[in-house]
C-alpha cells in the first residue's frame, strides 16, 4: 500500500494570504495525484488531478505541482470559502488518501 | 446534471449485514467505473471498492471477502452489500463516480453519503 503523508495537520492562514500544503508518497506515484477539498457536512470536491490540472470549475487561485513523491497544493490568495480540509490521493496503485490538512482562519 | 443519491445506511449489530444503494442520474452507471469511499467519524477518507465498466470488481484489503459491489444497469444504481460487519466499519459511505481520467480511480462526482453504524 502506498502511504500518503500530508503536512502540516493544521494550517492557520488569514484571508488574502497564500497557503501551501504538502503531500508526500511513500513510493513514487508519477503524476497520478489528486487533491480534494472537504467542508463540514459536505462530500469531498475534486480540485486537482494529474498533480497540476484543475478540475472543471475550480478557480485559478488553486494550483498543484510536483511529481514522484513530493507534491504541493497552493492557494494563491485565500478566500473565506477556502477554509476547509484538504486531502491528497494517489491513483498510481489502488487509491490511498492522506490524512488531511485543515486550513483554518488565523 | 450528474447526481448520486445514497441510501440504506443505519444501525446494525456486529456480525450483521446491510446493503447500500446509490441511484445515479445524469450519466450511465454501466458505462463508468464506480466506487465506494468511506469516512469514519472525524477521520479521513478510505477507498472501499470499485466496479469497472466491464464488470470487474476490486476491494480494499480491509473489506475483501465481506463486502460485494454490484450494479443494476436498468435501474442505473450501484450497490454495496456488506456482511460480517465490524465496529471499525462504522463510517459515512460515499458513492463516487471515477473520473475525469478514464481507467483511473479518482473521483469527480460524489453523493452526500449514507451513515453506517455498527454497534450492539
PDB file of N, CA and C in Angstrom, chain B residues 29-106:
ATOM      1  N   UNK B  29     -24.411   4.543 -15.205  1.00  0.00           N
ATOM      2  CA  UNK B  29     -23.528   3.816 -14.277  1.00  0.00           C
ATOM      3  C   UNK B  29     -22.739   2.732 -15.004  1.00  0.00           C
ATOM      4  N   UNK B  30     -23.398   1.993 -15.869  1.00  0.00           N
ATOM      5  CA  UNK B  30     -22.756   0.858 -16.533  1.00  0.00           C
ATOM      6  C   UNK B  30     -21.632   1.238 -17.476  1.00  0.00           C
ATOM      7  N   UNK B  31     -21.552   2.495 -17.857  1.00  0.00           N
ATOM      8  CA  UNK B  31     -20.506   2.950 -18.777  1.00  0.00           C
ATOM      9  C   UNK B  31     -19.313   3.567 -18.047  1.00  0.00           C
ATOM     10  N   UNK B  32     -19.375   3.553 -16.727  1.00  0.00           N
ATOM     11  CA  UNK B  32     -18.341   4.213 -15.928  1.00  0.00           C
ATOM     12  C   UNK B  32     -17.772   3.281 -14.862  1.00  0.00           C
ATOM     13  N   UNK B  33     -16.560   3.597 -14.392  1.00  0.00           N
ATOM     14  CA  UNK B  33     -16.050   2.999 -13.179  1.00  0.00           C
ATOM     15  C   UNK B  33     -16.772   3.699 -12.028  1.00  0.00           C
ATOM     16  N   UNK B  34     -17.212   2.914 -11.037  1.00  0.00           N
ATOM     17  CA  UNK B  34     -17.933   3.466  -9.893  1.00  0.00           C
ATOM     18  C   UNK B  34     -17.321   2.909  -8.613  1.00  0.00           C
ATOM     19  N   UNK B  35     -17.181   3.757  -7.605  1.00  0.00           N
ATOM     20  CA  UNK B  35     -16.530   3.359  -6.360  1.00  0.00           C
ATOM     21  C   UNK B  35     -17.384   3.680  -5.136  1.00  0.00           C
ATOM     22  N   UNK B  36     -17.029   3.021  -4.053  1.00  0.00           N
ATOM     23  CA  UNK B  36     -17.487   3.388  -2.710  1.00  0.00           C
ATOM     24  C   UNK B  36     -16.260   3.851  -1.924  1.00  0.00           C
ATOM     25  N   UNK B  37     -16.429   4.966  -1.242  1.00  0.00           N
ATOM     26  CA  UNK B  37     -15.382   5.531  -0.387  1.00  0.00           C
ATOM     27  C   UNK B  37     -16.022   5.809   0.964  1.00  0.00           C
ATOM     28  N   UNK B  38     -15.333   5.500   2.063  1.00  0.00           N
ATOM     29  CA  UNK B  38     -15.924   5.718   3.370  1.00  0.00           C
ATOM     30  C   UNK B  38     -15.084   6.660   4.221  1.00  0.00           C
ATOM     31  N   UNK B  39     -15.746   7.210   5.232  1.00  0.00           N
ATOM     32  CA  UNK B  39     -15.090   8.158   6.133  1.00  0.00           C
ATOM     33  C   UNK B  39     -15.604   7.900   7.541  1.00  0.00           C
ATOM     34  N   UNK B  40     -14.753   7.356   8.389  1.00  0.00           N
ATOM     35  CA  UNK B  40     -15.123   7.149   9.781  1.00  0.00           C
ATOM     36  C   UNK B  40     -15.335   8.508  10.454  1.00  0.00           C
ATOM     37  N   UNK B  41     -16.166   8.564  11.486  1.00  0.00           N
ATOM     38  CA  UNK B  41     -16.460   9.844  12.132  1.00  0.00           C
ATOM     39  C   UNK B  41     -15.204  10.596  12.557  1.00  0.00           C
ATOM     40  N   UNK B  42     -15.044  11.814  12.063  1.00  0.00           N
ATOM     41  CA  UNK B  42     -13.904  12.651  12.414  1.00  0.00           C
ATOM     42  C   UNK B  42     -12.585  12.221  11.805  1.00  0.00           C
ATOM     43  N   UNK B  43     -12.642  11.279  10.872  1.00  0.00           N
ATOM     44  CA  UNK B  43     -11.407  10.735  10.282  1.00  0.00           C
ATOM     45  C   UNK B  43     -11.303  11.061   8.795  1.00  0.00           C
ATOM     46  N   UNK B  44     -10.276  10.486   8.162  1.00  0.00           N
ATOM     47  CA  UNK B  44     -10.032  10.739   6.759  1.00  0.00           C
ATOM     48  C   UNK B  44     -10.792   9.783   5.853  1.00  0.00           C
ATOM     49  N   UNK B  45     -10.427   9.801   4.572  1.00  0.00           N
ATOM     50  CA  UNK B  45     -11.128   9.053   3.536  1.00  0.00           C
ATOM     51  C   UNK B  45     -10.429   7.726   3.269  1.00  0.00           C
ATOM     52  N   UNK B  46     -11.233   6.702   3.024  1.00  0.00           N
ATOM     53  CA  UNK B  46     -10.712   5.372   2.716  1.00  0.00           C
ATOM     54  C   UNK B  46     -11.486   4.793   1.541  1.00  0.00           C
ATOM     55  N   UNK B  47     -10.784   4.483   0.460  1.00  0.00           N
ATOM     56  CA  UNK B  47     -11.419   3.808  -0.671  1.00  0.00           C
ATOM     57  C   UNK B  47     -11.800   2.387  -0.260  1.00  0.00           C
ATOM     58  N   UNK B  48     -12.998   1.957  -0.675  1.00  0.00           N
ATOM     59  CA  UNK B  48     -13.524   0.652  -0.272  1.00  0.00           C
ATOM     60  C   UNK B  48     -13.552  -0.339  -1.435  1.00  0.00           C
ATOM     61  N   UNK B  49     -14.115   0.099  -2.578  1.00  0.00           N
ATOM     62  CA  UNK B  49     -14.323  -0.850  -3.663  1.00  0.00           C
ATOM     63  C   UNK B  49     -14.600  -0.107  -4.955  1.00  0.00           C
ATOM     64  N   UNK B  50     -14.330  -0.764  -6.080  1.00  0.00           N
ATOM     65  CA  UNK B  50     -14.630  -0.211  -7.397  1.00  0.00           C
ATOM     66  C   UNK B  50     -15.208  -1.312  -8.278  1.00  0.00           C
ATOM     67  N   UNK B  51     -16.126  -0.926  -9.150  1.00  0.00           N
ATOM     68  CA  UNK B  51     -16.606  -1.810 -10.209  1.00  0.00           C
ATOM     69  C   UNK B  51     -16.308  -1.122 -11.523  1.00  0.00           C
ATOM     70  N   UNK B  52     -15.617  -1.838 -12.394  1.00  0.00           N
ATOM     71  CA  UNK B  52     -15.270  -1.272 -13.678  1.00  0.00           C
ATOM     72  C   UNK B  52     -16.434  -1.395 -14.664  1.00  0.00           C
ATOM     73  N   UNK B  53     -16.375  -0.629 -15.728  1.00  0.00           N
ATOM     74  CA  UNK B  53     -17.440  -0.668 -16.723  1.00  0.00           C
ATOM     75  C   UNK B  53     -17.594  -2.071 -17.311  1.00  0.00           C
ATOM     76  N   UNK B  54     -16.506  -2.815 -17.392  1.00  0.00           N
ATOM     77  CA  UNK B  54     -16.554  -4.179 -17.905  1.00  0.00           C
ATOM     78  C   UNK B  54     -17.060  -5.193 -16.904  1.00  0.00           C
ATOM     79  N   UNK B  55     -17.245  -4.759 -15.653  1.00  0.00           N
ATOM     80  CA  UNK B  55     -17.803  -5.628 -14.624  1.00  0.00           C
ATOM     81  C   UNK B  55     -16.802  -6.147 -13.607  1.00  0.00           C
ATOM     82  N   UNK B  56     -15.513  -5.963 -13.862  1.00  0.00           N
ATOM     83  CA  UNK B  56     -14.525  -6.406 -12.873  1.00  0.00           C
ATOM     84  C   UNK B  56     -14.685  -5.618 -11.578  1.00  0.00           C
ATOM     85  N   UNK B  57     -14.462  -6.290 -10.465  1.00  0.00           N
ATOM     86  CA  UNK B  57     -14.615  -5.662  -9.150  1.00  0.00           C
ATOM     87  C   UNK B  57     -13.335  -5.823  -8.335  1.00  0.00           C
ATOM     88  N   UNK B  58     -13.064  -4.835  -7.502  1.00  0.00           N
ATOM     89  CA  UNK B  58     -11.858  -4.826  -6.675  1.00  0.00           C
ATOM     90  C   UNK B  58     -12.209  -4.232  -5.321  1.00  0.00           C
ATOM     91  N   UNK B  59     -11.442  -4.676  -4.302  1.00  0.00           N
ATOM     92  CA  UNK B  59     -11.769  -4.289  -2.932  1.00  0.00           C
ATOM     93  C   UNK B  59     -10.513  -3.929  -2.151  1.00  0.00           C
ATOM     94  N   UNK B  60     -10.692  -3.033  -1.171  1.00  0.00           N
ATOM     95  CA  UNK B  60      -9.636  -2.789  -0.193  1.00  0.00           C
ATOM     96  C   UNK B  60      -9.461  -4.048   0.650  1.00  0.00           C
ATOM     97  N   UNK B  61      -8.246  -4.278   1.115  1.00  0.00           N
ATOM     98  CA  UNK B  61      -7.975  -5.469   1.928  1.00  0.00           C
ATOM     99  C   UNK B  61      -8.866  -5.513   3.173  1.00  0.00           C
ATOM    100  N   UNK B  62      -9.215  -4.341   3.704  1.00  0.00           N
ATOM    101  CA  UNK B  62      -9.984  -4.267   4.945  1.00  0.00           C
ATOM    102  C   UNK B  62     -11.399  -4.807   4.802  1.00  0.00           C
ATOM    103  N   UNK B  63     -11.902  -4.928   3.568  1.00  0.00           N
ATOM    104  CA  UNK B  63     -13.282  -5.391   3.369  1.00  0.00           C
ATOM    105  C   UNK B  63     -13.363  -6.617   2.464  1.00  0.00           C
ATOM    106  N   UNK B  64     -12.240  -7.035   1.928  1.00  0.00           N
ATOM    107  CA  UNK B  64     -12.239  -8.163   0.995  1.00  0.00           C
ATOM    108  C   UNK B  64     -12.823  -9.409   1.643  1.00  0.00           C
ATOM    109  N   UNK B  65     -13.712 -10.067   0.917  1.00  0.00           N
ATOM    110  CA  UNK B  65     -14.352 -11.267   1.436  1.00  0.00           C
ATOM    111  C   UNK B  65     -15.605 -10.996   2.256  1.00  0.00           C
ATOM    112  N   UNK B  66     -15.833  -9.739   2.613  1.00  0.00           N
ATOM    113  CA  UNK B  66     -17.014  -9.383   3.414  1.00  0.00           C
ATOM    114  C   UNK B  66     -17.977  -8.484   2.643  1.00  0.00           C
ATOM    115  N   UNK B  67     -17.459  -7.627   1.775  1.00  0.00           N
ATOM    116  CA  UNK B  67     -18.274  -6.679   1.018  1.00  0.00           C
ATOM    117  C   UNK B  67     -18.321  -7.107  -0.449  1.00  0.00           C
ATOM    118  N   UNK B  68     -19.436  -6.793  -1.113  1.00  0.00           N
ATOM    119  CA  UNK B  68     -19.591  -7.060  -2.544  1.00  0.00           C
ATOM    120  C   UNK B  68     -20.194  -5.844  -3.222  1.00  0.00           C
ATOM    121  N   UNK B  69     -19.517  -5.366  -4.253  1.00  0.00           N
ATOM    122  CA  UNK B  69     -20.038  -4.250  -5.040  1.00  0.00           C
ATOM    123  C   UNK B  69     -20.763  -4.806  -6.258  1.00  0.00           C
ATOM    124  N   UNK B  70     -21.860  -4.177  -6.618  1.00  0.00           N
ATOM    125  CA  UNK B  70     -22.609  -4.624  -7.805  1.00  0.00           C
ATOM    126  C   UNK B  70     -23.370  -3.445  -8.364  1.00  0.00           C
ATOM    127  N   UNK B  71     -24.011  -3.653  -9.512  1.00  0.00           N
ATOM    128  CA  UNK B  71     -24.814  -2.589 -10.114  1.00  0.00           C
ATOM    129  C   UNK B  71     -26.002  -3.204 -10.826  1.00  0.00           C
ATOM    130  N   UNK B  72     -27.022  -2.385 -11.014  1.00  0.00           N
ATOM    131  CA  UNK B  72     -28.209  -2.755 -11.792  1.00  0.00           C
ATOM    132  C   UNK B  72     -28.311  -1.727 -12.906  1.00  0.00           C
ATOM    133  N   UNK B  73     -27.918  -2.119 -14.092  1.00  0.00           N
ATOM    134  CA  UNK B  73     -27.862  -1.144 -15.183  1.00  0.00           C
ATOM    135  C   UNK B  73     -29.238  -0.546 -15.528  1.00  0.00           C
ATOM    136  N   UNK B  74     -30.294  -1.332 -15.651  1.00  0.00           N
ATOM    137  CA  UNK B  74     -31.603  -0.714 -15.976  1.00  0.00           C
ATOM    138  C   UNK B  74     -32.051   0.291 -14.920  1.00  0.00           C
ATOM    139  N   UNK B  75     -31.680   0.046 -13.668  1.00  0.00           N
ATOM    140  CA  UNK B  75     -32.052   0.973 -12.604  1.00  0.00           C
ATOM    141  C   UNK B  75     -31.019   2.079 -12.415  1.00  0.00           C
ATOM    142  N   UNK B  76     -29.903   1.998 -13.152  1.00  0.00           N
ATOM    143  CA  UNK B  76     -28.815   2.970 -13.032  1.00  0.00           C
ATOM    144  C   UNK B  76     -28.388   3.140 -11.578  1.00  0.00           C
ATOM    145  N   UNK B  77     -28.213   2.022 -10.901  1.00  0.00           N
ATOM    146  CA  UNK B  77     -27.974   2.007  -9.460  1.00  0.00           C
ATOM    147  C   UNK B  77     -26.766   1.150  -9.118  1.00  0.00           C
ATOM    148  N   UNK B  78     -25.988   1.661  -8.175  1.00  0.00           N
ATOM    149  CA  UNK B  78     -24.822   0.970  -7.633  1.00  0.00           C
ATOM    150  C   UNK B  78     -25.180   0.461  -6.244  1.00  0.00           C
ATOM    151  N   UNK B  79     -24.615  -0.689  -5.870  1.00  0.00           N
ATOM    152  CA  UNK B  79     -24.889  -1.281  -4.557  1.00  0.00           C
ATOM    153  C   UNK B  79     -23.585  -1.630  -3.842  1.00  0.00           C
ATOM    154  N   UNK B  80     -23.684  -1.706  -2.524  1.00  0.00           N
ATOM    155  CA  UNK B  80     -22.612  -2.274  -1.713  1.00  0.00           C
ATOM    156  C   UNK B  80     -23.271  -3.202  -0.695  1.00  0.00           C
ATOM    157  N   UNK B  81     -23.026  -4.492  -0.862  1.00  0.00           N
ATOM    158  CA  UNK B  81     -23.555  -5.485   0.056  1.00  0.00           C
ATOM    159  C   UNK B  81     -22.476  -5.751   1.106  1.00  0.00           C
ATOM    160  N   UNK B  82     -22.847  -5.522   2.370  1.00  0.00           N
ATOM    161  CA  UNK B  82     -21.869  -5.615   3.462  1.00  0.00           C
ATOM    162  C   UNK B  82     -22.274  -6.717   4.433  1.00  0.00           C
ATOM    163  N   UNK B  83     -21.394  -7.683   4.621  1.00  0.00           N
ATOM    164  CA  UNK B  83     -21.620  -8.791   5.559  1.00  0.00           C
ATOM    165  C   UNK B  83     -20.568  -8.777   6.654  1.00  0.00           C
ATOM    166  N   UNK B  84     -20.844  -9.535   7.703  1.00  0.00           N
ATOM    167  CA  UNK B  84     -19.890  -9.700   8.816  1.00  0.00           C
ATOM    168  C   UNK B  84     -19.364  -8.338   9.289  1.00  0.00           C
ATOM    169  N   UNK B  85     -20.274  -7.419   9.496  1.00  0.00           N
ATOM    170  CA  UNK B  85     -19.876  -6.049   9.831  1.00  0.00           C
ATOM    171  C   UNK B  85     -19.201  -5.972  11.196  1.00  0.00           C
ATOM    172  N   UNK B  86     -18.232  -5.075  11.276  1.00  0.00           N
ATOM    173  CA  UNK B  86     -17.432  -4.863  12.479  1.00  0.00           C
ATOM    174  C   UNK B  86     -17.568  -3.415  12.939  1.00  0.00           C
ATOM    175  N   UNK B  87     -17.212  -3.162  14.179  1.00  0.00           N
ATOM    176  CA  UNK B  87     -17.280  -1.794  14.694  1.00  0.00           C
ATOM    177  C   UNK B  87     -16.457  -0.842  13.837  1.00  0.00           C
ATOM    178  N   UNK B  88     -15.331  -1.329  13.329  1.00  0.00           N
ATOM    179  CA  UNK B  88     -14.459  -0.468  12.535  1.00  0.00           C
ATOM    180  C   UNK B  88     -15.007  -0.159  11.146  1.00  0.00           C
ATOM    181  N   UNK B  89     -16.136  -0.761  10.780  1.00  0.00           N
ATOM    182  CA  UNK B  89     -16.804  -0.414   9.522  1.00  0.00           C
ATOM    183  C   UNK B  89     -17.726   0.793   9.691  1.00  0.00           C
ATOM    184  N   UNK B  90     -17.886   1.273  10.910  1.00  0.00           N
ATOM    185  CA  UNK B  90     -18.718   2.445  11.156  1.00  0.00           C
ATOM    186  C   UNK B  90     -18.141   3.645  10.408  1.00  0.00           C
ATOM    187  N   UNK B  91     -18.954   4.231   9.538  1.00  0.00           N
ATOM    188  CA  UNK B  91     -18.476   5.322   8.694  1.00  0.00           C
ATOM    189  C   UNK B  91     -19.618   5.898   7.883  1.00  0.00           C
ATOM    190  N   UNK B  92     -19.351   7.047   7.285  1.00  0.00           N
ATOM    191  CA  UNK B  92     -20.206   7.610   6.247  1.00  0.00           C
ATOM    192  C   UNK B  92     -19.715   7.030   4.928  1.00  0.00           C
ATOM    193  N   UNK B  93     -20.606   6.376   4.213  1.00  0.00           N
ATOM    194  CA  UNK B  93     -20.241   5.716   2.964  1.00  0.00           C
ATOM    195  C   UNK B  93     -20.683   6.578   1.785  1.00  0.00           C
ATOM    196  N   UNK B  94     -19.702   6.961   0.968  1.00  0.00           N
ATOM    197  CA  UNK B  94     -19.968   7.753  -0.212  1.00  0.00           C
ATOM    198  C   UNK B  94     -19.916   6.877  -1.469  1.00  0.00           C
ATOM    199  N   UNK B  95     -20.841   7.135  -2.349  1.00  0.00           N
ATOM    200  CA  UNK B  95     -20.804   6.603  -3.703  1.00  0.00           C
ATOM    201  C   UNK B  95     -20.091   7.653  -4.555  1.00  0.00           C
ATOM    202  N   UNK B  96     -19.202   7.233  -5.451  1.00  0.00           N
ATOM    203  CA  UNK B  96     -18.465   8.197  -6.257  1.00  0.00           C
ATOM    204  C   UNK B  96     -18.268   7.681  -7.671  1.00  0.00           C
ATOM    205  N   UNK B  97     -18.328   8.587  -8.622  1.00  0.00           N
ATOM    206  CA  UNK B  97     -18.009   8.218  -9.992  1.00  0.00           C
ATOM    207  C   UNK B  97     -16.517   8.418 -10.217  1.00  0.00           C
ATOM    208  N   UNK B  98     -15.878   7.429 -10.796  1.00  0.00           N
ATOM    209  CA  UNK B  98     -14.465   7.564 -11.121  1.00  0.00           C
ATOM    210  C   UNK B  98     -14.312   8.466 -12.342  1.00  0.00           C
ATOM    211  N   UNK B  99     -13.484   9.452 -12.215  1.00  0.00           N
ATOM    212  CA  UNK B  99     -13.237  10.364 -13.326  1.00  0.00           C
ATOM    213  C   UNK B  99     -12.392  11.520 -12.856  1.00  0.00           C
ATOM    214  N   UNK B 100     -11.937  12.418 -13.710  1.00  0.00           N
ATOM    215  CA  UNK B 100     -12.261  12.507 -15.133  1.00  0.00           C
ATOM    216  C   UNK B 100     -11.346  11.688 -16.053  1.00  0.00           C
ATOM    217  N   UNK B 101     -10.362  10.986 -15.475  1.00  0.00           N
ATOM    218  CA  UNK B 101      -9.450  10.189 -16.295  1.00  0.00           C
ATOM    219  C   UNK B 101     -10.030   8.789 -16.420  1.00  0.00           C
ATOM    220  N   UNK B 102     -10.307   8.361 -17.635  1.00  0.00           N
ATOM    221  CA  UNK B 102     -10.870   7.032 -17.853  1.00  0.00           C
ATOM    222  C   UNK B 102      -9.868   5.976 -17.421  1.00  0.00           C
ATOM    223  N   UNK B 103     -10.327   5.037 -16.606  1.00  0.00           N
ATOM    224  CA  UNK B 103      -9.466   3.951 -16.178  1.00  0.00           C
ATOM    225  C   UNK B 103      -8.643   4.230 -14.947  1.00  0.00           C
ATOM    226  N   UNK B 104      -8.777   5.414 -14.383  1.00  0.00           N
ATOM    227  CA  UNK B 104      -8.036   5.767 -13.170  1.00  0.00           C
ATOM    228  C   UNK B 104      -9.012   5.958 -12.029  1.00  0.00           C
ATOM    229  N   UNK B 105      -8.626   5.492 -10.847  1.00  0.00           N
ATOM    230  CA  UNK B 105      -9.535   5.545  -9.704  1.00  0.00           C
ATOM    231  C   UNK B 105      -9.312   6.820  -8.912  1.00  0.00           C
ATOM    232  N   UNK B 106      -9.856   7.894  -9.425  1.00  0.00           N
ATOM    233  CA  UNK B 106     -10.020   9.139  -8.690  1.00  0.00           C
ATOM    234  C   UNK B 106     -11.458   9.548  -8.939  1.00  0.00           C
TER     235      UNK B 106
END
